Coordinates of C-alpha atoms and ligand atoms in Angstrom, one line a residue:
Chain E
M21 CA -0.2 0.1 0.2
S22 CA 2.4 2.5 1.2
G23 CA 4.8 1.8 -1.5
E24 CA 1.9 2.2 -4.2
I25 CA 1.6 5.8 -2.4
R26 CA 4.7 6.9 -2.9
E27 CA 5.0 5.3 -6.6
A28 CA 2.4 8.2 -7.1
A29 CA 4.4 10.7 -5.5
A30 CA 7.2 9.5 -7.6
V31 CA 5.3 9.4 -11.1
R32 CA 4.8 13.3 -10.2
D33 CA 8.1 14.4 -9.9
G34 CA 8.9 17.5 -11.8
E35 CA 5.5 18.5 -10.9
P36 CA 5.8 21.5 -8.4
S37 CA 3.4 20.1 -5.5
L38 CA 3.5 16.3 -4.6
A39 CA -0.1 16.2 -5.5
L40 CA -1.9 13.0 -3.7
D41 CA -3.6 10.9 -5.9
V42 CA -6.8 11.0 -4.8
K43 CA -8.1 7.6 -7.3
K44 CA -5.4 5.8 -5.5
V45 CA -6.2 6.7 -2.0
R46 CA -9.7 5.4 -2.6
E47 CA -8.6 2.3 -3.6
D48 CA -7.3 1.6 -0.3
F49 CA -10.4 1.8 1.3
P50 CA -12.7 -1.2 0.6
I51 CA -16.1 0.4 1.4
L52 CA -15.8 3.5 -0.5
K53 CA -16.9 1.1 -3.4
M54 CA -20.2 0.3 -1.9
R55 CA -23.3 1.5 -3.2
I56 CA -26.0 3.1 -0.9
H57 CA -29.7 2.8 -2.6
G58 CA -28.3 1.9 -5.7
K59 CA -26.1 5.1 -6.1
P60 CA -22.2 5.0 -5.3
L61 CA -21.7 5.6 -1.6
V62 CA -20.5 9.6 -0.9
Y63 CA -19.5 9.3 2.7
L64 CA -19.2 12.6 4.2
D65 CA -19.4 11.9 8.2
N66 CA -15.6 11.9 8.2
A67 CA -15.9 14.1 11.8
A68 CA -17.8 11.3 13.1
S69 CA -15.1 8.9 12.1
T70 CA -13.2 8.0 9.4
Q71 CA -13.0 4.9 7.1
K72 CA -10.6 2.2 7.2
P73 CA -7.7 1.1 4.5
Y74 CA -6.6 -2.3 3.8
A75 CA -3.8 -1.8 5.9
V76 CA -5.4 -1.2 9.3
I77 CA -8.1 -4.6 8.4
D78 CA -5.4 -6.2 7.5
A79 CA -3.1 -5.5 10.6
Y80 CA -6.1 -6.6 12.7
N81 CA -6.4 -9.8 10.6
V82 CA -2.9 -10.5 10.8
F83 CA -2.7 -10.0 14.4
Y84 CA -5.7 -12.1 15.4
S85 CA -4.9 -14.9 12.8
G86 CA -0.8 -14.8 13.3
C87 CA 0.6 -13.4 16.4
Y88 CA -2.1 -13.1 19.0
S89 CA -1.3 -14.0 22.5
N90 CA -1.7 -11.2 25.5
I91 CA 1.2 -8.6 26.2
H92 CA 3.8 -8.3 29.2
R93 CA 2.8 -11.7 30.6
G94 CA 4.4 -14.6 28.9
V95 CA 8.4 -15.9 28.2
Y96 CA 6.8 -17.8 25.2
H97 CA 7.4 -16.6 21.8
L98 CA 3.9 -15.5 20.9
S99 CA 3.6 -13.1 24.0
E100 CA 6.9 -11.9 23.2
T101 CA 5.6 -11.1 19.3
A102 CA 2.5 -9.4 20.7
T103 CA 4.1 -7.3 23.3
K104 CA 6.6 -6.3 20.6
A105 CA 4.2 -5.0 18.2
Y106 CA 1.9 -3.3 20.9
E107 CA 5.1 -1.4 22.2
D108 CA 6.3 -0.5 18.1
A109 CA 2.4 0.9 18.1
R110 CA 3.1 3.4 21.4
E111 CA 6.9 4.4 19.2
K112 CA 4.8 5.2 16.4
A113 CA 2.1 6.8 18.2
R114 CA 5.0 8.8 20.1
A115 CA 6.4 9.7 16.8
F116 CA 3.3 11.0 15.5
I117 CA 2.6 13.6 17.4
G118 CA 6.2 14.6 18.6
A119 CA 6.2 13.2 22.3
R120 CA 9.5 13.0 23.7
G121 CA 8.9 9.4 25.1
I122 CA 7.0 6.2 25.1
E123 CA 6.6 7.1 28.9
E124 CA 4.6 10.5 27.8
T125 CA 2.4 8.3 25.5
I126 CA -1.0 6.5 27.2
F127 CA -3.2 3.9 25.2
V128 CA -7.0 4.7 26.1
S129 CA -10.1 3.6 25.0
G130 CA -10.3 7.0 22.9
T131 CA -10.9 10.6 23.4
T132 CA -13.6 10.6 25.6
E133 CA -11.5 8.3 28.3
G134 CA -8.1 10.4 28.0
I135 CA -10.1 13.2 29.1
N136 CA -11.7 11.5 31.7
L137 CA -8.7 9.9 32.7
V138 CA -7.2 13.6 33.6
A139 CA -10.2 14.8 34.8
Q140 CA -10.2 12.2 37.6
T141 CA -6.4 11.5 38.3
Y142 CA -5.0 15.4 37.8
G143 CA -8.3 17.0 37.9
R144 CA -9.2 15.4 41.4
E145 CA -6.0 16.0 43.0
K146 CA -5.6 19.7 41.6
I147 CA -9.1 21.2 41.7
G148 CA -11.0 22.0 44.9
K149 CA -13.5 24.2 46.4
G150 CA -13.8 27.5 44.4
D151 CA -11.1 26.7 41.4
E152 CA -12.5 27.1 38.0
V153 CA -12.0 24.9 35.3
L154 CA -11.6 26.6 31.5
V155 CA -13.6 25.1 28.4
T156 CA -14.7 26.7 25.9
W157 CA -18.3 27.0 24.0
M158 CA -17.5 24.6 21.0
E159 CA -16.3 21.9 23.1
H160 CA -17.7 18.2 22.5
H161 CA -19.6 16.9 25.2
S162 CA -16.6 14.8 26.2
N163 CA -14.5 17.5 26.9
I164 CA -17.3 19.2 29.4
V165 CA -18.9 16.4 31.1
P166 CA -15.8 15.0 32.7
W167 CA -15.2 18.6 34.0
Q168 CA -18.6 19.0 35.0
M169 CA -18.4 16.0 36.9
I170 CA -14.9 16.8 39.1
C171 CA -16.6 20.5 39.2
E172 CA -19.4 19.4 41.2
E173 CA -17.3 16.5 43.2
K174 CA -15.0 19.2 44.7
G175 CA -17.9 22.7 44.5
A176 CA -15.4 24.1 41.6
V177 CA -16.7 26.1 39.0
L178 CA -17.1 25.2 35.3
R179 CA -16.3 28.3 33.0
A180 CA -16.7 28.6 29.1
V181 CA -14.9 31.0 27.0
P182 CA -17.5 32.6 24.5
I183 CA -17.4 32.0 20.8
D184 CA -18.3 35.0 18.2
D185 CA -20.7 35.0 15.3
R186 CA -18.5 33.3 12.8
G187 CA -17.2 30.7 15.3
D188 CA -13.9 31.9 16.6
L189 CA -13.2 31.8 19.9
V190 CA -13.1 35.2 21.6
M191 CA -9.8 35.5 22.6
D192 CA -9.9 38.6 24.9
E193 CA -12.3 36.9 26.7
L194 CA -10.1 34.0 27.1
E195 CA -7.2 36.2 28.4
K196 CA -9.8 37.4 31.0
M197 CA -11.1 34.7 32.1
L198 CA -7.6 32.9 33.0
G199 CA -7.5 33.6 36.8
P200 CA -5.8 32.7 39.9
R201 CA -8.6 29.9 40.6
T202 CA -8.0 28.4 37.1
R203 CA -6.5 25.1 37.7
I204 CA -6.9 23.8 34.3
V205 CA -7.8 24.7 30.3
A206 CA -9.5 22.1 28.1
V207 CA -10.2 23.3 24.7
T208 CA -10.4 21.4 21.7
H209 CA -8.1 21.9 18.9
V210 CA -10.3 21.6 16.1
S211 CA -14.2 22.4 16.6
N212 CA -16.4 19.0 15.4
A213 CA -19.9 21.1 15.1
L214 CA -18.3 24.2 13.2
G215 CA -15.0 23.3 11.8
T216 CA -13.1 26.2 13.7
V217 CA -9.3 25.4 13.9
N218 CA -8.5 27.2 17.6
P219 CA -4.9 29.2 18.1
V220 CA -4.1 26.1 20.1
K221 CA -0.3 27.0 20.6
E222 CA -1.0 30.9 21.5
I223 CA -3.9 29.2 24.2
V224 CA -1.0 27.5 25.8
R225 CA 1.0 30.2 25.9
L226 CA -1.2 32.9 27.2
A227 CA -2.4 30.1 30.2
H228 CA 1.4 29.0 30.7
R229 CA 2.2 32.7 31.4
R230 CA -0.2 32.2 34.5
G231 CA 1.1 28.9 35.5
I232 CA -2.1 26.8 34.3
P233 CA -1.8 23.6 32.4
V234 CA -3.8 22.9 29.0
L235 CA -5.5 20.0 27.7
I236 CA -5.7 20.0 24.0
D237 CA -8.7 17.5 22.5
G238 CA -7.4 16.6 19.3
A239 CA -10.3 13.9 17.6
Q240 CA -10.9 16.2 15.1
A241 CA -7.3 17.5 14.5
V242 CA -5.2 14.2 13.9
A243 CA -6.4 13.5 10.7
H244 CA -5.9 16.5 8.8
M245 CA -2.8 18.6 10.3
R246 CA 0.8 17.6 11.7
V247 CA 0.3 17.9 15.3
D248 CA 3.8 18.4 17.5
V249 CA 2.9 18.0 21.1
R250 CA 6.2 19.6 21.8
D251 CA 6.1 22.5 19.6
L252 CA 2.9 23.3 21.0
D253 CA 4.3 22.9 24.6
C254 CA 0.5 21.7 25.6
D255 CA 0.2 19.4 28.8
F256 CA -1.9 16.7 27.5
Y257 CA -3.1 16.0 24.7
V258 CA -5.8 13.7 23.5
F259 CA -7.2 12.1 20.1
S260 CA -9.3 8.8 19.0
G261 CA -8.1 6.3 16.3
H262 CA -11.4 5.9 14.9
K263 CA -11.1 9.4 13.3
L264 CA -7.6 8.8 12.1
F265 CA -8.7 5.7 9.8
G266 CA -8.0 3.4 12.7
P267 CA -10.1 0.9 14.7
T268 CA -12.7 2.4 17.4
G269 CA -12.1 1.6 21.3
I270 CA -8.7 3.0 20.8
G271 CA -6.8 6.4 21.4
I272 CA -4.0 8.1 22.5
L273 CA -3.5 10.4 25.7
Y274 CA -0.2 12.4 25.8
G275 CA 0.9 13.9 29.1
K276 CA 4.3 15.7 29.5
K277 CA 6.3 13.1 31.7
E278 CA 6.8 15.7 35.0
L279 CA 2.6 16.1 35.3
L280 CA 2.2 11.8 34.6
E281 CA 4.9 10.7 37.2
S282 CA 3.3 12.8 40.1
M283 CA -0.5 11.9 38.9
P284 CA -2.3 9.1 40.9
P285 CA -3.5 5.6 38.9
Y286 CA -7.0 6.1 36.9
Q287 CA -7.8 2.6 37.3
G288 CA -6.4 -0.3 39.3
G289 CA -5.6 -3.4 38.3
G290 CA -2.8 -6.2 36.4
D291 CA 0.2 -3.9 34.6
M292 CA -0.5 -0.5 36.2
I293 CA 1.4 -2.1 39.6
R294 CA 5.0 -2.9 40.8
S295 CA 3.9 -5.1 43.7
V296 CA 0.9 -5.6 45.6
T297 CA 0.4 -6.9 49.1
F298 CA -2.6 -6.6 51.2
E299 CA -0.9 -3.8 53.2
K300 CA 0.1 -1.8 50.3
T301 CA 0.8 -1.6 46.6
T302 CA 3.4 0.4 44.3
Y303 CA 2.5 1.6 41.0
N304 CA 3.9 1.0 37.8
A305 CA 5.6 4.4 36.2
P306 CA 3.8 6.0 33.1
P307 CA 2.7 5.2 31.1
Y308 CA 1.6 1.6 32.5
R309 CA 0.6 3.0 35.9
F310 CA -2.7 4.3 33.6
E311 CA -2.9 1.0 31.7
A312 CA -4.6 -1.3 34.0
G313 CA -6.1 -4.4 33.0
T314 CA -5.6 -5.9 29.0
P315 CA -5.6 -3.3 26.9
N316 CA -6.9 -3.3 23.3
I317 CA -3.8 -5.0 22.0
A318 CA -5.5 -5.4 18.1
G319 CA -6.7 -2.1 18.7
A320 CA -3.3 -0.3 19.4
I321 CA -1.3 -2.3 16.8
S322 CA -3.9 -1.4 14.2
L323 CA -3.7 2.1 15.3
G324 CA 0.2 1.5 14.8
A325 CA -1.1 1.0 11.2
A326 CA -2.9 3.7 10.4
I327 CA -0.7 6.0 11.7
D328 CA 1.9 4.4 9.0
Y329 CA -0.8 5.1 6.5
V330 CA -1.2 8.5 7.1
A331 CA 2.4 9.3 7.6
A332 CA 3.0 7.5 3.9
L333 CA 0.8 10.3 2.6
G334 CA 2.5 12.6 4.1
F335 CA 0.7 15.7 5.8
D336 CA 1.6 18.1 3.3
A337 CA -0.2 16.5 0.3
I338 CA -3.4 15.9 2.2
A339 CA -3.7 19.7 3.3
E340 CA -3.1 20.4 -0.2
H341 CA -5.5 18.4 -1.4
E342 CA -8.3 18.9 1.5
S343 CA -8.0 22.4 1.3
A344 CA -8.9 22.5 -2.8
I345 CA -11.8 20.2 -1.7
Q346 CA -12.7 22.6 0.9
A347 CA -12.6 25.7 -1.0
H348 CA -14.8 24.0 -4.0
A349 CA -17.2 23.0 -1.0
A350 CA -17.4 26.6 0.5
E351 CA -18.5 27.7 -2.8
V352 CA -20.5 25.2 -3.8
L353 CA -22.8 25.0 -0.6
S354 CA -22.8 29.1 -0.6
S355 CA -24.6 28.5 -4.1
I356 CA -27.2 26.7 -2.7
P357 CA -30.7 28.8 -2.3
G358 CA -31.5 29.8 1.4
L359 CA -28.4 27.7 2.7
R360 CA -27.1 29.4 5.7
L361 CA -23.0 28.0 7.0
V362 CA -23.1 27.7 11.1
G363 CA -19.5 28.6 11.8
D364 CA -17.3 30.4 9.2
A365 CA -13.9 30.5 11.3
R366 CA -11.2 32.5 10.1
T367 CA -9.1 29.1 9.9
R368 CA -11.1 26.3 9.3
I369 CA -11.2 22.6 8.0
G370 CA -13.5 21.0 6.1
V371 CA -16.4 20.5 8.4
F372 CA -19.1 22.3 6.9
S373 CA -22.7 22.7 9.8
F374 CA -25.8 24.1 7.8
V375 CA -29.1 24.8 8.2
M376 CA -31.3 25.3 4.8
E377 CA -34.5 27.8 5.4
G378 CA -37.6 25.9 6.0
I379 CA -36.2 22.4 6.2
H380 CA -35.3 20.6 9.4
P381 CA -31.9 19.2 9.0
H382 CA -33.6 15.5 9.6
D383 CA -35.0 15.9 6.6
I384 CA -32.2 16.4 4.7
G385 CA -30.1 13.6 6.2
T386 CA -32.9 11.3 5.3
I387 CA -33.3 12.5 1.7
L388 CA -29.6 13.0 0.7
D389 CA -29.1 9.0 2.3
R390 CA -31.6 8.2 -0.7
E391 CA -28.8 10.0 -3.2
G392 CA -26.2 7.6 -1.1
I393 CA -24.7 10.9 0.5
A394 CA -24.2 10.1 4.2
V395 CA -24.4 13.2 6.5
R396 CA -24.8 13.7 10.3
T397 CA -27.6 15.4 11.5
G398 CA -28.3 16.7 14.6
H399 CA -25.9 18.7 17.7
H400 CA -23.0 17.0 17.1
C401 CA -22.7 16.3 20.6
A402 CA -21.8 20.2 20.6
Q403 CA -25.1 21.1 22.3
P404 CA -23.9 24.6 23.4
A405 CA -22.3 25.1 20.2
V406 CA -24.6 24.8 18.1
D407 CA -27.2 26.6 20.6
R408 CA -25.0 29.6 20.3
F409 CA -26.2 30.2 17.3
G410 CA -30.0 30.1 17.4
V411 CA -30.7 26.5 16.2
P412 CA -31.5 23.3 17.6
A413 CA -30.1 21.3 15.2
T414 CA -27.6 21.2 11.6
A415 CA -26.9 19.5 9.0
R416 CA -22.8 18.5 8.5
A417 CA -20.4 17.6 5.7
S418 CA -17.4 16.7 7.0
F419 CA -14.3 15.9 4.5
A420 CA -11.4 13.7 4.4
V421 CA -8.4 13.0 2.3
Y422 CA -10.2 10.3 0.1
N423 CA -13.0 12.6 -1.0
T424 CA -13.1 14.4 -4.4
R425 CA -14.4 17.2 -6.0
E426 CA -16.9 14.7 -7.6
E427 CA -18.6 14.2 -4.4
V428 CA -18.7 17.6 -3.6
D429 CA -21.0 18.1 -6.5
A430 CA -23.2 15.2 -5.7
L431 CA -23.5 16.9 -2.2
A432 CA -24.7 20.2 -3.9
S433 CA -27.0 18.2 -6.6
G434 CA -28.4 16.2 -3.3
L435 CA -29.3 19.5 -1.7
L436 CA -31.2 20.8 -4.9
K437 CA -33.3 17.6 -4.8
V438 CA -33.6 18.0 -0.8
R439 CA -35.4 21.5 -2.0
E440 CA -37.2 19.9 -4.7
V441 CA -38.7 17.6 -2.5
L442 CA -39.7 19.6 0.2
L443 CA -40.4 23.1 -1.1
Chain Z
M212 CA -37.4 8.8 -5.3
S213 CA -40.5 6.6 -5.3
D214 CA -39.7 5.9 -1.4
L215 CA -39.3 9.3 -0.7
R216 CA -42.4 10.4 -2.2
D217 CA -44.1 7.7 -0.1
L218 CA -42.6 9.5 3.0
Y219 CA -42.8 13.0 2.2
Q220 CA -46.4 12.8 0.7
E221 CA -47.9 16.1 -0.2
V222 CA -50.3 16.0 3.1
I223 CA -47.4 15.5 5.2
L224 CA -45.5 18.4 3.7
D225 CA -48.8 20.5 3.7
H226 CA -48.9 19.6 7.7
G227 CA -45.3 20.3 8.2
R228 CA -45.5 23.6 6.4
N229 CA -48.6 24.9 8.1
P230 CA -49.3 22.8 11.3
R231 CA -53.2 23.1 12.4
N232 CA -53.4 23.3 16.2
F233 CA -50.5 25.4 16.9
G234 CA -49.8 27.2 19.9
K235 CA -50.6 27.3 23.3
L236 CA -54.0 26.5 24.8
E237 CA -54.5 28.9 27.6
S238 CA -57.9 26.5 29.1
A239 CA -55.2 23.7 28.8
N240 CA -55.7 21.5 31.9
R241 CA -53.1 18.5 31.3
R242 CA -49.7 19.2 29.2
A243 CA -46.7 17.3 28.6
E244 CA -43.8 17.6 26.5
G245 CA -41.9 15.4 24.2
Y246 CA -38.2 15.4 23.9
N247 CA -35.9 13.5 21.1
P248 CA -32.6 14.1 22.5
L249 CA -31.4 12.4 19.1
C250 CA -31.9 15.5 17.4
G251 CA -33.2 17.8 19.7
D252 CA -36.9 18.1 18.5
R253 CA -39.2 19.0 21.1
F254 CA -43.5 19.4 21.6
T255 CA -45.2 20.5 24.1
I256 CA -48.8 19.2 24.0
Y257 CA -51.7 21.2 25.6
L258 CA -55.2 19.1 26.9
F259 CA -58.1 20.5 27.7
V260 CA -60.0 17.1 28.8
D261 CA -63.5 17.2 30.3
E262 CA -65.3 13.9 31.3
G263 CA -62.9 11.9 29.8
I264 CA -63.4 13.1 26.4
V265 CA -60.1 15.5 24.8
R266 CA -62.0 18.7 24.3
D267 CA -59.3 20.4 22.8
I268 CA -55.5 20.0 21.7
R269 CA -52.7 22.1 20.8
F270 CA -48.8 21.8 20.6
E271 CA -46.0 23.9 20.7
G272 CA -42.4 23.0 19.5
S273 CA -39.9 22.4 16.7
G274 CA -39.2 19.2 14.5
C275 CA -38.9 18.1 11.3
A276 CA -41.1 17.7 8.6
I277 CA -42.0 14.5 9.7
A278 CA -42.6 15.1 13.3
L279 CA -44.4 18.3 12.7
A280 CA -47.2 16.8 10.4
S281 CA -47.7 14.2 12.9
A282 CA -48.2 16.6 15.7
S283 CA -50.9 18.7 13.8
M284 CA -52.5 15.3 12.2
M285 CA -52.8 14.2 15.4
S286 CA -54.4 17.0 17.0
E287 CA -56.9 16.7 14.3
D288 CA -57.6 13.3 14.7
L289 CA -57.7 13.1 18.4
K290 CA -59.9 16.3 19.2
G291 CA -63.5 14.9 20.7
R292 CA -61.9 11.4 21.1
S293 CA -62.7 9.7 24.5
E294 CA -59.4 8.8 26.3
K295 CA -59.6 5.7 26.1
D296 CA -60.3 5.7 22.0
A297 CA -57.1 8.1 21.6
E298 CA -55.0 5.8 23.4
K299 CA -56.5 3.1 21.2
R300 CA -55.5 5.3 18.3
F301 CA -51.5 5.3 19.2
G302 CA -51.6 2.1 18.9
Q303 CA -53.0 1.5 15.6
F304 CA -50.6 4.3 14.1
H305 CA -47.7 2.9 16.1
A306 CA -48.6 -0.6 14.3
L307 CA -48.8 1.4 11.0
L308 CA -45.7 3.1 11.3
T309 CA -43.7 -0.6 12.5
G310 CA -45.4 -2.8 10.3
D311 CA -43.3 -4.8 7.7
P312 CA -42.6 -2.6 4.7
S313 CA -43.2 -5.3 2.1
D314 CA -46.6 -5.3 3.4
R315 CA -47.6 -1.7 2.4
E316 CA -51.3 -2.2 1.5
G317 CA -52.2 -4.8 3.7
A318 CA -51.8 -3.2 6.9
A319 CA -53.2 0.3 6.5
D320 CA -55.8 -0.1 8.7
P321 CA -58.3 1.7 7.1
A322 CA -60.0 2.7 10.2
L323 CA -56.7 5.0 10.6
G324 CA -58.1 7.5 8.1
K325 CA -55.7 10.4 7.1
L326 CA -53.5 9.0 9.7
A327 CA -52.3 6.3 6.7
V328 CA -50.5 8.6 4.8
F329 CA -47.3 8.2 7.5
S330 CA -47.4 4.3 5.9
G331 CA -44.2 5.4 3.9
V332 CA -42.9 6.0 7.3
R333 CA -42.0 2.2 7.4
E334 CA -39.3 2.3 5.0
F335 CA -37.1 4.6 7.1
P336 CA -37.0 2.9 10.5
V337 CA -34.9 6.1 11.9
R338 CA -37.7 8.3 11.4
V339 CA -40.4 6.4 13.3
K340 CA -39.5 8.1 16.4
C341 CA -39.8 11.4 14.6
A342 CA -43.5 10.0 13.9
T343 CA -44.6 8.8 17.2
L344 CA -42.4 11.9 19.0
P345 CA -45.8 13.7 19.6
W346 CA -47.9 10.8 20.4
H347 CA -46.0 9.7 23.4
A348 CA -45.9 13.4 24.5
F349 CA -50.1 13.8 24.0
E350 CA -49.5 9.7 26.3
A351 CA -47.9 11.3 29.0
A352 CA -50.2 14.3 29.0
L353 CA -53.0 12.0 29.1
K354 CA -51.5 10.3 32.2
E355 CA -50.1 13.7 33.9
E356 CA -46.8 12.6 33.4
R357 CA -44.5 15.1 34.9
E358 CA -41.4 13.8 33.5
T359 CA -40.9 14.7 29.7
A360 CA -41.7 11.9 27.6
T361 CA -38.3 11.2 24.9
T362 CA -38.4 8.8 22.3
E363 CA -35.8 6.7 23.9
Ligands
LIG525 C1 -14.3 17.1 19.3 C2 -14.1 15.9 19.8 N1 -13.8 15.6 20.9 C3 -14.2 14.5 21.4 C4 -14.8 13.5 20.8 C5 -15.2 12.5 21.1 O1 -14.4 11.0 20.9 P1 -14.7 9.9 20.9 O2 -16.0 9.3 21.0 O3 -14.0 8.5 20.2 O4 -14.4 9.2 22.7 C6 -15.2 13.5 19.4 C7 -16.2 13.0 18.3 O5 -17.2 12.8 18.3 C8 -15.0 15.0 18.8 O6 -15.5 15.2 17.8

């Protein structure tokens, strides 16, 4: 697979860009050949989850059929192979986000678990009565509720940075809201409802000036842009494998070593201990301290394969292709009569939320589905963000590296069809 | 396209665009809310029930074309019915929506009258909840349940 992609790039040698051959990329994803209601599948729900390339599907298959066993346990050959594959995947994830060491790279089940882990360990120790946690109006529920829970328990206050009419964070307000009682800032890198790319590096700088740590929810970022946690200087960074062409049930929590070392465990069990007696248990060092029990071994290994896949495509090529698709989508959507984009941030990615005059998003979703087009409708688990724009729900088309111009055009004809059926 | 036309029949679109009995009922002696957490659709049903008869019914809220039309047509259908009869209507309506899609003609109970236009919903299982939401809220109002009725 990766050989083919390099070849595709090589063929274009001499051209100014290393343009991505989207046809070739699509061949890597078996599901994209599917037909829905007799029409070719146009999958535009990539913000919810991405499809899987053969590389990932095969990694799963190979692991379960050829080298499966539990890890960190046996002295026998199979267990050694499985352990090595699992730890190799950790190393790939480390390199992918630029963490200093594997002790900073924890396998979790996904973004949601990663944020809960930080809230329940770091948060539980550091947040007290009258303290504040700062989130934003555009967070996914998974970066709101875990903080709400710990705030409620501790008598702390959850505060939210407002967003403006375009869907950008109001940075002046953010700066003002960073106070002496702020214990942590938890902010999304990219909004799943609005497509906004937040200035996270600047947010980290502002927070650190006041000694406040920052957690970044990278769920929507990692498939679209190179992330370097050292450059961002964030304290925690979390993402899910399934939004990065990997399997469900696996994700990464990055944390700075000094912080992780000072944090209590999340769950108790096997693998996270050094020694256990009934009187006292001593805990293992990070990352293992935070990985109690048998982990999602196959998921981790296949996430490694997904990371290899994305690395072979290269973020320069991905970004170039996606920004062309995004520009085309912005143009085409604004040409649909009665359509209003919800969120028009100055820096954004190809996640477009919209409403149509006189038409409920649910009805848009049903009619597009009959055209083979998969979009999400609803509040996208970011109810405050959608509420902010005075609508109960939106329809959302979100793009990934395998989407084409033709699919954008199919969306446009689908939306005209929606008007034809309903108006 | 043909099953889309089955779903979005002219009558349904008309009720969706111009819902009947829309607005608050000042004389209501029972009310309940219906909420679909999946899509945020929310309706309040107001009833005036007297001697076991639904004398008046109005509703407020927002939702998709199917939910709005369902609320509108339900309000027309139930006005003047006894509580017992109204409950029975919900049962018949529910059976219409969840029947076997291949058995289109067969299952449309002639007693359903105008409500039979919702038979196309059967082909769209994820939309069944849209059509039943107002009815769940109605049922809750009849029972004077304090809690918001949800489709979950
Ligand atoms: C911005 C954002 N944060 C968090 C999540 C939660 O991710 P997961 O459900 O994989 O834990 C999502 C997924 O929808 C998301 O878009």
